């Protein structure tokens, strides 16, 4: 019998959630996603020192007050380009998390990312622009989608965020599973199984809502804590999974039944179109989603700042040498 990973590939597009180029080569996912945390880990790994050095060399020739930010942007594109040379599908590259509440700046950054990829010979059809699922981020994605720039809306924890993304014509959403579980466990819930996991239930509900309404936005479950969560979402459009869990699935034997399918999505009432006030109120009513969205943005910004500090330090060392 094929491994559970091979069975999963037969019903779901498997995406690697990593900046580890060697792991991507070994595991052969269809797509790849990165974020500031993964990028920071990657540049601190000796195996990828040459990518950091190239960006630093380029940055020293740029000068100006924005050299550090420009180098960090170049690093993200450099890793993305490496990944695009390995996977046959798409690579998600994240807009700086500190722009999560600035629509115009997010649009400008996304356009710059696409231009940088195109300068390396990588077309926009290979890239997804990753944006936090704030009201401002969703509005930026709406603009970008109309320009033919496909977006991946991340840090998504609620039905209202999913609905707003669908209404904006977003290409793909990344509803988080493990972080929802974390919140409920911290609040005293559980113990949970794959079937009762609140993160799994959230993604299943979003998936069913989309399929019942004929929404074309891709649902890509993300942020997994264990293989049980992944197995409970077998059949989801896409799942982005860490190398450690991909390895575990590759070694796992036994039958992996399909749990999600467009054919068994229950018909549901079409919700009223959201405006800004109704979106913000509904999100505010969901304590878990509100807290995890804010926490996720803070975490990504923290790692982005750490990356910028690392780059600034290396630039200072080069000047002193």
PDB file of C-alpha atoms in Angstrom:
ATOM      1  CA  UNK A   1       0.000   0.000   0.000  1.00  0.00           C
ATOM      2  CA  UNK A   2       1.279   3.512  -0.774  1.00  0.00           C
ATOM      3  CA  UNK A   3       2.349   5.720   2.140  1.00  0.00           C
ATOM      4  CA  UNK A   4      -0.153   8.155   3.623  1.00  0.00           C
ATOM      5  CA  UNK A   5       1.765  10.986   1.963  1.00  0.00           C
ATOM      6  CA  UNK A   6       1.336   9.382  -1.457  1.00  0.00           C
ATOM      7  CA  UNK A   7      -2.351   8.797  -0.740  1.00  0.00           C
ATOM      8  CA  UNK A   8      -2.706  12.435   0.316  1.00  0.00           C
ATOM      9  CA  UNK A   9      -1.056  13.629  -2.904  1.00  0.00           C
ATOM     10  CA  UNK A  10      -3.732  11.748  -4.876  1.00  0.00           C
ATOM     11  CA  UNK A  11      -6.511  13.952  -3.453  1.00  0.00           C
ATOM     12  CA  UNK A  12      -4.835  17.159  -2.221  1.00  0.00           C
ATOM     13  CA  UNK A  13      -2.109  19.445  -3.577  1.00  0.00           C
ATOM     14  CA  UNK A  14       0.742  19.092  -1.075  1.00  0.00           C
ATOM     15  CA  UNK A  15       2.686  22.279  -0.316  1.00  0.00           C
ATOM     16  CA  UNK A  16       5.893  22.516   1.716  1.00  0.00           C
ATOM     17  CA  UNK A  17       5.889  25.079   4.514  1.00  0.00           C
ATOM     18  CA  UNK A  18       9.613  25.767   4.727  1.00  0.00           C
ATOM     19  CA  UNK A  19      12.594  27.784   3.575  1.00  0.00           C
ATOM     20  CA  UNK A  20      14.812  24.685   3.674  1.00  0.00           C
ATOM     21  CA  UNK A  21      15.847  24.131   0.059  1.00  0.00           C
ATOM     22  CA  UNK A  22      17.250  20.658   0.714  1.00  0.00           C
ATOM     23  CA  UNK A  23      13.993  19.528   2.325  1.00  0.00           C
ATOM     24  CA  UNK A  24      12.021  20.795  -0.672  1.00  0.00           C
ATOM     25  CA  UNK A  25      14.277  18.896  -3.075  1.00  0.00           C
ATOM     26  CA  UNK A  26      13.862  15.732  -1.038  1.00  0.00           C
ATOM     27  CA  UNK A  27      10.111  15.909  -0.430  1.00  0.00           C
ATOM     28  CA  UNK A  28       9.108  17.165  -3.907  1.00  0.00           C
ATOM     29  CA  UNK A  29       5.998  19.240  -3.029  1.00  0.00           C
ATOM     30  CA  UNK A  30       3.894  20.898  -5.720  1.00  0.00           C
ATOM     31  CA  UNK A  31       4.165  24.390  -4.191  1.00  0.00           C
ATOM     32  CA  UNK A  32       6.133  26.059  -1.431  1.00  0.00           C
ATOM     33  CA  UNK A  33       5.296  28.742   1.134  1.00  0.00           C
ATOM     34  CA  UNK A  34       7.578  30.891   3.263  1.00  0.00           C
ATOM     35  CA  UNK A  35       7.168  33.548   5.945  1.00  0.00           C
ATOM     36  CA  UNK A  36       9.522  35.851   7.917  1.00  0.00           C
ATOM     37  CA  UNK A  37      10.089  33.195  10.582  1.00  0.00           C
ATOM     38  CA  UNK A  38      11.140  30.571   8.032  1.00  0.00           C
ATOM     39  CA  UNK A  39      13.295  33.081   6.144  1.00  0.00           C
ATOM     40  CA  UNK A  40      15.100  34.092   9.334  1.00  0.00           C
ATOM     41  CA  UNK A  41      15.838  30.450  10.137  1.00  0.00           C
ATOM     42  CA  UNK A  42      17.128  29.894   6.625  1.00  0.00           C
ATOM     43  CA  UNK A  43      19.574  32.823   6.541  1.00  0.00           C
ATOM     44  CA  UNK A  44      20.992  31.737   9.897  1.00  0.00           C
ATOM     45  CA  UNK A  45      21.840  28.324   8.392  1.00  0.00           C
ATOM     46  CA  UNK A  46      25.440  28.026   7.109  1.00  0.00           C
ATOM     47  CA  UNK A  47      24.301  26.110   4.035  1.00  0.00           C
ATOM     48  CA  UNK A  48      22.600  29.234   2.708  1.00  0.00           C
ATOM     49  CA  UNK A  49      25.313  31.750   3.639  1.00  0.00           C
ATOM     50  CA  UNK A  50      26.003  32.393  -0.062  1.00  0.00           C
ATOM     51  CA  UNK A  51      22.476  33.737  -0.571  1.00  0.00           C
ATOM     52  CA  UNK A  52      22.903  36.170   2.316  1.00  0.00           C
ATOM     53  CA  UNK A  53      26.345  37.204   1.081  1.00  0.00           C
ATOM     54  CA  UNK A  54      25.053  37.927  -2.421  1.00  0.00           C
ATOM     55  CA  UNK A  55      22.283  40.119  -1.052  1.00  0.00           C
ATOM     56  CA  UNK A  56      24.716  41.954   1.249  1.00  0.00           C
ATOM     57  CA  UNK A  57      27.156  42.577  -1.598  1.00  0.00           C
ATOM     58  CA  UNK A  58      24.344  43.934  -3.735  1.00  0.00           C
ATOM     59  CA  UNK A  59      23.059  46.058  -0.832  1.00  0.00           C
ATOM     60  CA  UNK A  60      26.413  47.663  -0.139  1.00  0.00           C
ATOM     61  CA  UNK A  61      26.314  49.056  -3.640  1.00  0.00           C
ATOM     62  CA  UNK A  62      22.847  50.526  -3.172  1.00  0.00           C
ATOM     63  CA  UNK A  63      23.504  52.836  -0.233  1.00  0.00           C
ATOM     64  CA  UNK A  64      20.783  55.069   1.170  1.00  0.00           C
ATOM     65  CA  UNK A  65      18.699  54.866   4.324  1.00  0.00           C
ATOM     66  CA  UNK A  66      16.611  51.961   3.050  1.00  0.00           C
ATOM     67  CA  UNK A  67      19.512  49.618   2.257  1.00  0.00           C
ATOM     68  CA  UNK A  68      18.650  47.152   5.037  1.00  0.00           C
ATOM     69  CA  UNK A  69      15.015  46.852   3.978  1.00  0.00           C
ATOM     70  CA  UNK A  70      16.069  46.491   0.330  1.00  0.00           C
ATOM     71  CA  UNK A  71      18.493  43.694   1.227  1.00  0.00           C
ATOM     72  CA  UNK A  72      15.791  41.852   3.166  1.00  0.00           C
ATOM     73  CA  UNK A  73      13.486  42.146   0.161  1.00  0.00           C
ATOM     74  CA  UNK A  74      16.239  40.781  -2.063  1.00  0.00           C
ATOM     75  CA  UNK A  75      16.775  37.870   0.322  1.00  0.00           C
ATOM     76  CA  UNK A  76      13.094  36.942   0.181  1.00  0.00           C
ATOM     77  CA  UNK A  77      13.157  37.037  -3.618  1.00  0.00           C
ATOM     78  CA  UNK A  78      16.425  35.082  -3.756  1.00  0.00           C
ATOM     79  CA  UNK A  79      15.013  32.269  -1.627  1.00  0.00           C
ATOM     80  CA  UNK A  80      11.767  32.383  -3.575  1.00  0.00           C
ATOM     81  CA  UNK A  81      13.654  32.121  -6.854  1.00  0.00           C
ATOM     82  CA  UNK A  82      15.596  29.111  -5.560  1.00  0.00           C
ATOM     83  CA  UNK A  83      12.334  27.463  -4.518  1.00  0.00           C
ATOM     84  CA  UNK A  84      10.727  28.270  -7.875  1.00  0.00           C
ATOM     85  CA  UNK A  85      13.569  26.396  -9.520  1.00  0.00           C
ATOM     86  CA  UNK A  86      12.727  23.294  -7.504  1.00  0.00           C
ATOM     87  CA  UNK A  87       8.924  23.084  -7.259  1.00  0.00           C
ATOM     88  CA  UNK A  88       6.772  22.797 -10.395  1.00  0.00           C
ATOM     89  CA  UNK A  89       4.030  25.029  -8.993  1.00  0.00           C
ATOM     90  CA  UNK A  90       3.889  28.290  -7.101  1.00  0.00           C
ATOM     91  CA  UNK A  91       5.951  29.993  -4.433  1.00  0.00           C
ATOM     92  CA  UNK A  92       4.307  32.248  -1.845  1.00  0.00           C
ATOM     93  CA  UNK A  93       6.303  35.346  -0.864  1.00  0.00           C
ATOM     94  CA  UNK A  94       5.099  37.431   2.046  1.00  0.00           C
ATOM     95  CA  UNK A  95       4.571  41.172   2.137  1.00  0.00           C
ATOM     96  CA  UNK A  96       6.210  42.710   5.227  1.00  0.00           C
ATOM     97  CA  UNK A  97       3.930  42.080   8.192  1.00  0.00           C
ATOM     98  CA  UNK A  98       4.394  45.641   9.443  1.00  0.00           C
ATOM     99  CA  UNK A  99       2.347  46.740   6.397  1.00  0.00           C
ATOM    100  CA  UNK A 100      -0.669  44.650   7.463  1.00  0.00           C
ATOM    101  CA  UNK A 101      -2.816  47.718   8.138  1.00  0.00           C
ATOM    102  CA  UNK A 102      -1.708  49.772   5.116  1.00  0.00           C
ATOM    103  CA  UNK A 103      -3.520  48.932   1.889  1.00  0.00           C
ATOM    104  CA  UNK A 104      -1.563  51.245  -0.414  1.00  0.00           C
ATOM    105  CA  UNK A 105       1.838  50.189   0.931  1.00  0.00           C
ATOM    106  CA  UNK A 106       0.889  46.504   0.638  1.00  0.00           C
ATOM    107  CA  UNK A 107      -0.111  46.973  -3.005  1.00  0.00           C
ATOM    108  CA  UNK A 108       3.134  48.824  -3.738  1.00  0.00           C
ATOM    109  CA  UNK A 109       5.256  46.152  -2.037  1.00  0.00           C
ATOM    110  CA  UNK A 110       3.446  43.360  -3.883  1.00  0.00           C
ATOM    111  CA  UNK A 111       4.034  45.045  -7.240  1.00  0.00           C
ATOM    112  CA  UNK A 112       7.720  45.436  -6.368  1.00  0.00           C
ATOM    113  CA  UNK A 113       7.956  41.732  -5.456  1.00  0.00           C
ATOM    114  CA  UNK A 114       6.415  40.698  -8.769  1.00  0.00           C
ATOM    115  CA  UNK A 115       8.755  43.040 -10.667  1.00  0.00           C
ATOM    116  CA  UNK A 116      11.781  41.603  -8.843  1.00  0.00           C
ATOM    117  CA  UNK A 117      10.746  38.063  -9.757  1.00  0.00           C
ATOM    118  CA  UNK A 118      10.144  39.040 -13.374  1.00  0.00           C
ATOM    119  CA  UNK A 119      13.662  40.533 -13.507  1.00  0.00           C
ATOM    120  CA  UNK A 120      14.904  37.039 -12.606  1.00  0.00           C
ATOM    121  CA  UNK A 121      12.821  35.497 -15.367  1.00  0.00           C
ATOM    122  CA  UNK A 122      10.072  34.197 -13.068  1.00  0.00           C
ATOM    123  CA  UNK A 123       6.562  35.106 -14.200  1.00  0.00           C
ATOM    124  CA  UNK A 124       3.754  36.189 -11.912  1.00  0.00           C
ATOM    125  CA  UNK A 125       1.899  32.965 -12.674  1.00  0.00           C
ATOM    126  CA  UNK A 126       4.507  31.180 -10.514  1.00  0.00           C
ATOM    127  CA  UNK A 127       4.129  33.498  -7.513  1.00  0.00           C
ATOM    128  CA  UNK A 128       1.542  34.067  -4.803  1.00  0.00           C
ATOM    129  CA  UNK A 129       1.724  37.280  -2.793  1.00  0.00           C
ATOM    130  CA  UNK A 130       1.174  36.411   0.843  1.00  0.00           C
ATOM    131  CA  UNK A 131      -0.783  38.996   2.849  1.00  0.00           C
ATOM    132  CA  UNK A 132      -2.280  38.983   6.354  1.00  0.00           C
ATOM    133  CA  UNK A 133      -6.093  38.678   6.395  1.00  0.00           C
ATOM    134  CA  UNK A 134      -6.791  42.098   7.873  1.00  0.00           C
ATOM    135  CA  UNK A 135      -9.441  44.326   6.308  1.00  0.00           C
ATOM    136  CA  UNK A 136      -6.655  46.405   4.757  1.00  0.00           C
ATOM    137  CA  UNK A 137      -4.827  43.314   3.512  1.00  0.00           C
ATOM    138  CA  UNK A 138      -7.965  41.940   1.884  1.00  0.00           C
ATOM    139  CA  UNK A 139      -8.604  45.259   0.159  1.00  0.00           C
ATOM    140  CA  UNK A 140      -5.025  45.246  -1.152  1.00  0.00           C
ATOM    141  CA  UNK A 141      -5.532  41.715  -2.472  1.00  0.00           C
ATOM    142  CA  UNK A 142      -8.694  42.835  -4.267  1.00  0.00           C
ATOM    143  CA  UNK A 143      -6.676  45.472  -6.135  1.00  0.00           C
ATOM    144  CA  UNK A 144      -3.848  43.062  -6.928  1.00  0.00           C
ATOM    145  CA  UNK A 145      -6.141  40.289  -8.163  1.00  0.00           C
ATOM    146  CA  UNK A 146      -7.632  42.707 -10.707  1.00  0.00           C
ATOM    147  CA  UNK A 147      -4.073  43.311 -11.969  1.00  0.00           C
ATOM    148  CA  UNK A 148      -3.485  39.601 -12.456  1.00  0.00           C
ATOM    149  CA  UNK A 149      -1.374  39.235  -9.317  1.00  0.00           C
ATOM    150  CA  UNK A 150      -2.615  36.205  -7.397  1.00  0.00           C
ATOM    151  CA  UNK A 151      -2.661  36.403  -3.604  1.00  0.00           C
ATOM    152  CA  UNK A 152      -2.441  34.043  -0.634  1.00  0.00           C
ATOM    153  CA  UNK A 153      -4.279  35.482   2.374  1.00  0.00           C
ATOM    154  CA  UNK A 154      -2.637  34.161   5.513  1.00  0.00           C
ATOM    155  CA  UNK A 155      -3.276  34.382   9.274  1.00  0.00           C
ATOM    156  CA  UNK A 156      -6.886  33.443   8.624  1.00  0.00           C
ATOM    157  CA  UNK A 157      -8.807  32.142  11.643  1.00  0.00           C
ATOM    158  CA  UNK A 158     -12.490  32.811  11.015  1.00  0.00           C
ATOM    159  CA  UNK A 159     -15.422  32.449   8.665  1.00  0.00           C
ATOM    160  CA  UNK A 160     -15.765  36.225   8.325  1.00  0.00           C
ATOM    161  CA  UNK A 161     -12.171  36.539   7.091  1.00  0.00           C
ATOM    162  CA  UNK A 162     -12.800  33.724   4.615  1.00  0.00           C
ATOM    163  CA  UNK A 163     -16.000  35.361   3.384  1.00  0.00           C
ATOM    164  CA  UNK A 164     -14.301  38.733   2.884  1.00  0.00           C
ATOM    165  CA  UNK A 165     -11.488  37.045   0.935  1.00  0.00           C
ATOM    166  CA  UNK A 166     -13.965  35.280  -1.325  1.00  0.00           C
ATOM    167  CA  UNK A 167     -15.820  38.524  -1.991  1.00  0.00           C
ATOM    168  CA  UNK A 168     -12.497  40.174  -2.901  1.00  0.00           C
ATOM    169  CA  UNK A 169     -11.770  37.460  -5.461  1.00  0.00           C
ATOM    170  CA  UNK A 170      -8.680  36.217  -3.660  1.00  0.00           C
ATOM    171  CA  UNK A 171      -6.927  33.312  -5.381  1.00  0.00           C
ATOM    172  CA  UNK A 172      -6.082  31.345  -2.208  1.00  0.00           C
ATOM    173  CA  UNK A 173      -6.569  31.485   1.552  1.00  0.00           C
ATOM    174  CA  UNK A 174      -4.494  29.822   4.278  1.00  0.00           C
ATOM    175  CA  UNK A 175      -6.790  29.071   7.223  1.00  0.00           C
ATOM    176  CA  UNK A 176      -4.653  28.124  10.226  1.00  0.00           C
ATOM    177  CA  UNK A 177      -5.318  24.912  12.122  1.00  0.00           C
ATOM    178  CA  UNK A 178      -2.682  24.494  14.821  1.00  0.00           C
ATOM    179  CA  UNK A 179      -2.839  28.039  16.133  1.00  0.00           C
ATOM    180  CA  UNK A 180      -6.594  27.688  16.630  1.00  0.00           C
ATOM    181  CA  UNK A 181      -5.950  24.470  18.542  1.00  0.00           C
ATOM    182  CA  UNK A 182      -3.302  26.263  20.641  1.00  0.00           C
ATOM    183  CA  UNK A 183      -5.807  28.934  21.662  1.00  0.00           C
ATOM    184  CA  UNK A 184      -8.464  26.443  22.725  1.00  0.00           C
ATOM    185  CA  UNK A 185      -6.008  24.270  24.650  1.00  0.00           C
ATOM    186  CA  UNK A 186      -4.692  27.343  26.453  1.00  0.00           C
ATOM    187  CA  UNK A 187      -8.296  28.250  27.275  1.00  0.00           C
ATOM    188  CA  UNK A 188      -8.742  24.844  28.951  1.00  0.00           C
ATOM    189  CA  UNK A 189     -10.337  22.902  26.116  1.00  0.00           C
ATOM    190  CA  UNK A 190      -9.651  19.329  25.095  1.00  0.00           C
ATOM    191  CA  UNK A 191      -8.317  16.786  24.872  1.00  0.00           C
ATOM    192  CA  UNK A 192      -9.032  16.801  21.154  1.00  0.00           C
ATOM    193  CA  UNK A 193      -8.874  14.209  18.383  1.00  0.00           C
ATOM    194  CA  UNK A 194      -8.426  14.930  14.693  1.00  0.00           C
ATOM    195  CA  UNK A 195     -12.215  14.929  14.329  1.00  0.00           C
ATOM    196  CA  UNK A 196     -12.904  17.259  17.269  1.00  0.00           C
ATOM    197  CA  UNK A 197      -9.909  19.572  16.787  1.00  0.00           C
ATOM    198  CA  UNK A 198     -11.336  23.140  16.613  1.00  0.00           C
ATOM    199  CA  UNK A 199      -8.815  24.126  13.946  1.00  0.00           C
ATOM    200  CA  UNK A 200      -9.852  21.198  11.759  1.00  0.00           C
ATOM    201  CA  UNK A 201     -13.532  22.044  12.255  1.00  0.00           C
ATOM    202  CA  UNK A 202     -12.870  25.677  11.268  1.00  0.00           C
ATOM    203  CA  UNK A 203     -11.210  24.685   7.986  1.00  0.00           C
ATOM    204  CA  UNK A 204     -13.919  22.122   7.233  1.00  0.00           C
ATOM    205  CA  UNK A 205     -16.602  24.771   7.708  1.00  0.00           C
ATOM    206  CA  UNK A 206     -14.801  27.253   5.460  1.00  0.00           C
ATOM    207  CA  UNK A 207     -14.277  24.571   2.812  1.00  0.00           C
ATOM    208  CA  UNK A 208     -17.947  23.520   2.930  1.00  0.00           C
ATOM    209  CA  UNK A 209     -19.097  27.143   2.723  1.00  0.00           C
ATOM    210  CA  UNK A 210     -16.943  27.824  -0.321  1.00  0.00           C
ATOM    211  CA  UNK A 211     -17.925  24.677  -2.188  1.00  0.00           C
ATOM    212  CA  UNK A 212     -21.622  25.091  -1.445  1.00  0.00           C
ATOM    213  CA  UNK A 213     -21.536  28.630  -2.858  1.00  0.00           C
ATOM    214  CA  UNK A 214     -19.410  27.726  -5.850  1.00  0.00           C
ATOM    215  CA  UNK A 215     -16.582  29.989  -4.664  1.00  0.00           C
ATOM    216  CA  UNK A 216     -13.396  29.351  -6.644  1.00  0.00           C
ATOM    217  CA  UNK A 217     -10.956  30.630  -3.998  1.00  0.00           C
ATOM    218  CA  UNK A 218      -8.547  27.811  -3.101  1.00  0.00           C
ATOM    219  CA  UNK A 219      -8.611  26.587   0.516  1.00  0.00           C
ATOM    220  CA  UNK A 220      -5.152  25.661   1.791  1.00  0.00           C
ATOM    221  CA  UNK A 221      -5.080  24.417   5.373  1.00  0.00           C
ATOM    222  CA  UNK A 222      -1.940  25.538   7.238  1.00  0.00           C
ATOM    223  CA  UNK A 223      -0.179  25.548  10.606  1.00  0.00           C
ATOM    224  CA  UNK A 224      -0.414  21.912  11.662  1.00  0.00           C
ATOM    225  CA  UNK A 225       0.583  20.537  15.058  1.00  0.00           C
ATOM    226  CA  UNK A 226       0.256  16.829  14.279  1.00  0.00           C
ATOM    227  CA  UNK A 227      -0.448  14.330  11.523  1.00  0.00           C
ATOM    228  CA  UNK A 228      -3.954  13.712  12.861  1.00  0.00           C
ATOM    229  CA  UNK A 229      -5.001  17.235  11.842  1.00  0.00           C
ATOM    230  CA  UNK A 230      -3.685  16.651   8.324  1.00  0.00           C
ATOM    231  CA  UNK A 231      -5.432  13.306   7.968  1.00  0.00           C
ATOM    232  CA  UNK A 232      -8.693  14.891   9.128  1.00  0.00           C
ATOM    233  CA  UNK A 233      -8.438  17.383   6.234  1.00  0.00           C
ATOM    234  CA  UNK A 234      -7.525  14.885   3.507  1.00  0.00           C
ATOM    235  CA  UNK A 235      -9.164  16.074   0.303  1.00  0.00           C
ATOM    236  CA  UNK A 236      -8.840  19.789   1.062  1.00  0.00           C
ATOM    237  CA  UNK A 237      -7.778  21.770  -2.034  1.00  0.00           C
ATOM    238  CA  UNK A 238      -4.234  22.208  -0.706  1.00  0.00           C
ATOM    239  CA  UNK A 239      -2.396  21.645   2.558  1.00  0.00           C
ATOM    240  CA  UNK A 240       0.871  23.368   3.447  1.00  0.00           C
ATOM    241  CA  UNK A 241       2.893  21.107   5.734  1.00  0.00           C
ATOM    242  CA  UNK A 242       6.249  21.308   7.522  1.00  0.00           C
ATOM    243  CA  UNK A 243       9.050  18.925   6.445  1.00  0.00           C
ATOM    244  CA  UNK A 244       8.894  17.070   9.781  1.00  0.00           C
ATOM    245  CA  UNK A 245       5.215  16.204   9.304  1.00  0.00           C
ATOM    246  CA  UNK A 246       5.737  15.403   5.616  1.00  0.00           C
ATOM    247  CA  UNK A 247       8.410  12.929   6.659  1.00  0.00           C
ATOM    248  CA  UNK A 248       6.056  11.414   9.228  1.00  0.00           C
ATOM    249  CA  UNK A 249       3.353  10.982   6.588  1.00  0.00           C
ATOM    250  CA  UNK A 250       5.862   9.445   4.179  1.00  0.00           C
ATOM    251  CA  UNK A 251       6.686   6.758   6.762  1.00  0.00           C
ATOM    252  CA  UNK A 252       3.069   6.161   7.812  1.00  0.00           C
ATOM    253  CA  UNK A 253       1.235   3.122   6.489  1.00  0.00           C
ATOM    254  CA  UNK A 254      -2.460   2.282   6.371  1.00  0.00           C
ATOM    255  CA  UNK A 255      -5.505   3.631   4.593  1.00  0.00           C
ATOM    256  CA  UNK A 256      -6.060   7.404   4.389  1.00  0.00           C
ATOM    257  CA  UNK A 257      -9.758   8.044   3.725  1.00  0.00           C
ATOM    258  CA  UNK A 258     -10.867  11.223   2.008  1.00  0.00           C
ATOM    259  CA  UNK A 259     -12.612  13.547   4.473  1.00  0.00           C
ATOM    260  CA  UNK A 260     -13.363  16.629   2.331  1.00  0.00           C
ATOM    261  CA  UNK A 261     -14.959  16.661  -1.104  1.00  0.00           C
ATOM    262  CA  UNK A 262     -16.869  19.267  -3.135  1.00  0.00           C
ATOM    263  CA  UNK A 263     -19.508  16.615  -3.777  1.00  0.00           C
ATOM    264  CA  UNK A 264     -20.651  16.378  -0.149  1.00  0.00           C
ATOM    265  CA  UNK A 265     -20.609  20.070   0.769  1.00  0.00           C
ATOM    266  CA  UNK A 266     -23.948  20.970   2.338  1.00  0.00           C
ATOM    267  CA  UNK A 267     -25.920  23.848   0.865  1.00  0.00           C
ATOM    268  CA  UNK A 268     -25.878  26.880   3.150  1.00  0.00           C
ATOM    269  CA  UNK A 269     -27.476  30.324   3.007  1.00  0.00           C
ATOM    270  CA  UNK A 270     -25.385  32.857   1.105  1.00  0.00           C
ATOM    271  CA  UNK A 271     -24.232  35.435   3.668  1.00  0.00           C
ATOM    272  CA  UNK A 272     -24.874  39.152   3.252  1.00  0.00           C
ATOM    273  CA  UNK A 273     -21.982  40.950   1.573  1.00  0.00           C
ATOM    274  CA  UNK A 274     -19.618  42.423   4.127  1.00  0.00           C
ATOM    275  CA  UNK A 275     -18.732  46.065   4.524  1.00  0.00           C
ATOM    276  CA  UNK A 276     -15.906  47.297   6.724  1.00  0.00           C
ATOM    277  CA  UNK A 277     -18.052  47.825   9.797  1.00  0.00           C
ATOM    278  CA  UNK A 278     -19.695  44.407   9.661  1.00  0.00           C
ATOM    279  CA  UNK A 279     -16.331  42.719   9.034  1.00  0.00           C
ATOM    280  CA  UNK A 280     -14.638  44.431  11.972  1.00  0.00           C
ATOM    281  CA  UNK A 281     -17.566  43.775  14.285  1.00  0.00           C
ATOM    282  CA  UNK A 282     -17.818  40.084  13.386  1.00  0.00           C
ATOM    283  CA  UNK A 283     -14.056  39.644  13.811  1.00  0.00           C
ATOM    284  CA  UNK A 284     -14.188  41.458  17.137  1.00  0.00           C
ATOM    285  CA  UNK A 285     -16.907  39.073  18.320  1.00  0.00           C
ATOM    286  CA  UNK A 286     -14.542  36.145  17.725  1.00  0.00           C
ATOM    287  CA  UNK A 287     -12.014  36.400  20.555  1.00  0.00           C
ATOM    288  CA  UNK A 288      -9.871  33.569  19.226  1.00  0.00           C
ATOM    289  CA  UNK A 289      -9.579  34.996  15.710  1.00  0.00           C
ATOM    290  CA  UNK A 290      -8.943  38.517  16.971  1.00  0.00           C
ATOM    291  CA  UNK A 291      -6.202  37.405  19.358  1.00  0.00           C
ATOM    292  CA  UNK A 292      -4.490  34.981  16.972  1.00  0.00           C
ATOM    293  CA  UNK A 293      -4.493  37.456  14.082  1.00  0.00           C
ATOM    294  CA  UNK A 294      -2.896  40.141  16.249  1.00  0.00           C
ATOM    295  CA  UNK A 295      -0.450  37.665  17.764  1.00  0.00           C
ATOM    296  CA  UNK A 296       0.527  36.325  14.337  1.00  0.00           C
ATOM    297  CA  UNK A 297       1.248  39.786  12.956  1.00  0.00           C
ATOM    298  CA  UNK A 298       3.327  40.656  16.032  1.00  0.00           C
ATOM    299  CA  UNK A 299       5.285  37.419  15.687  1.00  0.00           C
ATOM    300  CA  UNK A 300       6.042  37.944  11.996  1.00  0.00           C
ATOM    301  CA  UNK A 301       7.029  41.558  12.630  1.00  0.00           C
ATOM    302  CA  UNK A 302       9.355  40.433  15.428  1.00  0.00           C
ATOM    303  CA  UNK A 303      11.128  38.004  13.111  1.00  0.00           C
ATOM    304  CA  UNK A 304      11.235  40.593  10.326  1.00  0.00           C
ATOM    305  CA  UNK A 305      12.933  43.016  12.710  1.00  0.00           C
ATOM    306  CA  UNK A 306      15.371  40.301  13.766  1.00  0.00           C
ATOM    307  CA  UNK A 307      16.214  39.696  10.111  1.00  0.00           C
ATOM    308  CA  UNK A 308      16.751  43.418   9.561  1.00  0.00           C
ATOM    309  CA  UNK A 309      18.978  43.596  12.645  1.00  0.00           C
ATOM    310  CA  UNK A 310      21.040  40.672  11.352  1.00  0.00           C
ATOM    311  CA  UNK A 311      21.458  42.361   7.985  1.00  0.00           C
ATOM    312  CA  UNK A 312      22.333  45.707   9.593  1.00  0.00           C
ATOM    313  CA  UNK A 313      24.930  44.020  11.778  1.00  0.00           C
ATOM    314  CA  UNK A 314      26.531  42.300   8.792  1.00  0.00           C
ATOM    315  CA  UNK A 315      26.642  45.595   6.892  1.00  0.00           C
ATOM    316  CA  UNK A 316      28.343  47.312   9.841  1.00  0.00           C
ATOM    317  CA  UNK A 317      30.888  44.496  10.068  1.00  0.00           C
ATOM    318  CA  UNK A 318      31.687  44.874   6.385  1.00  0.00           C
ATOM    319  CA  UNK A 319      32.236  48.623   6.760  1.00  0.00           C
ATOM    320  CA  UNK A 320      34.541  48.083   9.745  1.00  0.00           C
ATOM    321  CA  UNK A 321      36.622  45.446   7.958  1.00  0.00           C
TER     322      UNK A 321
END
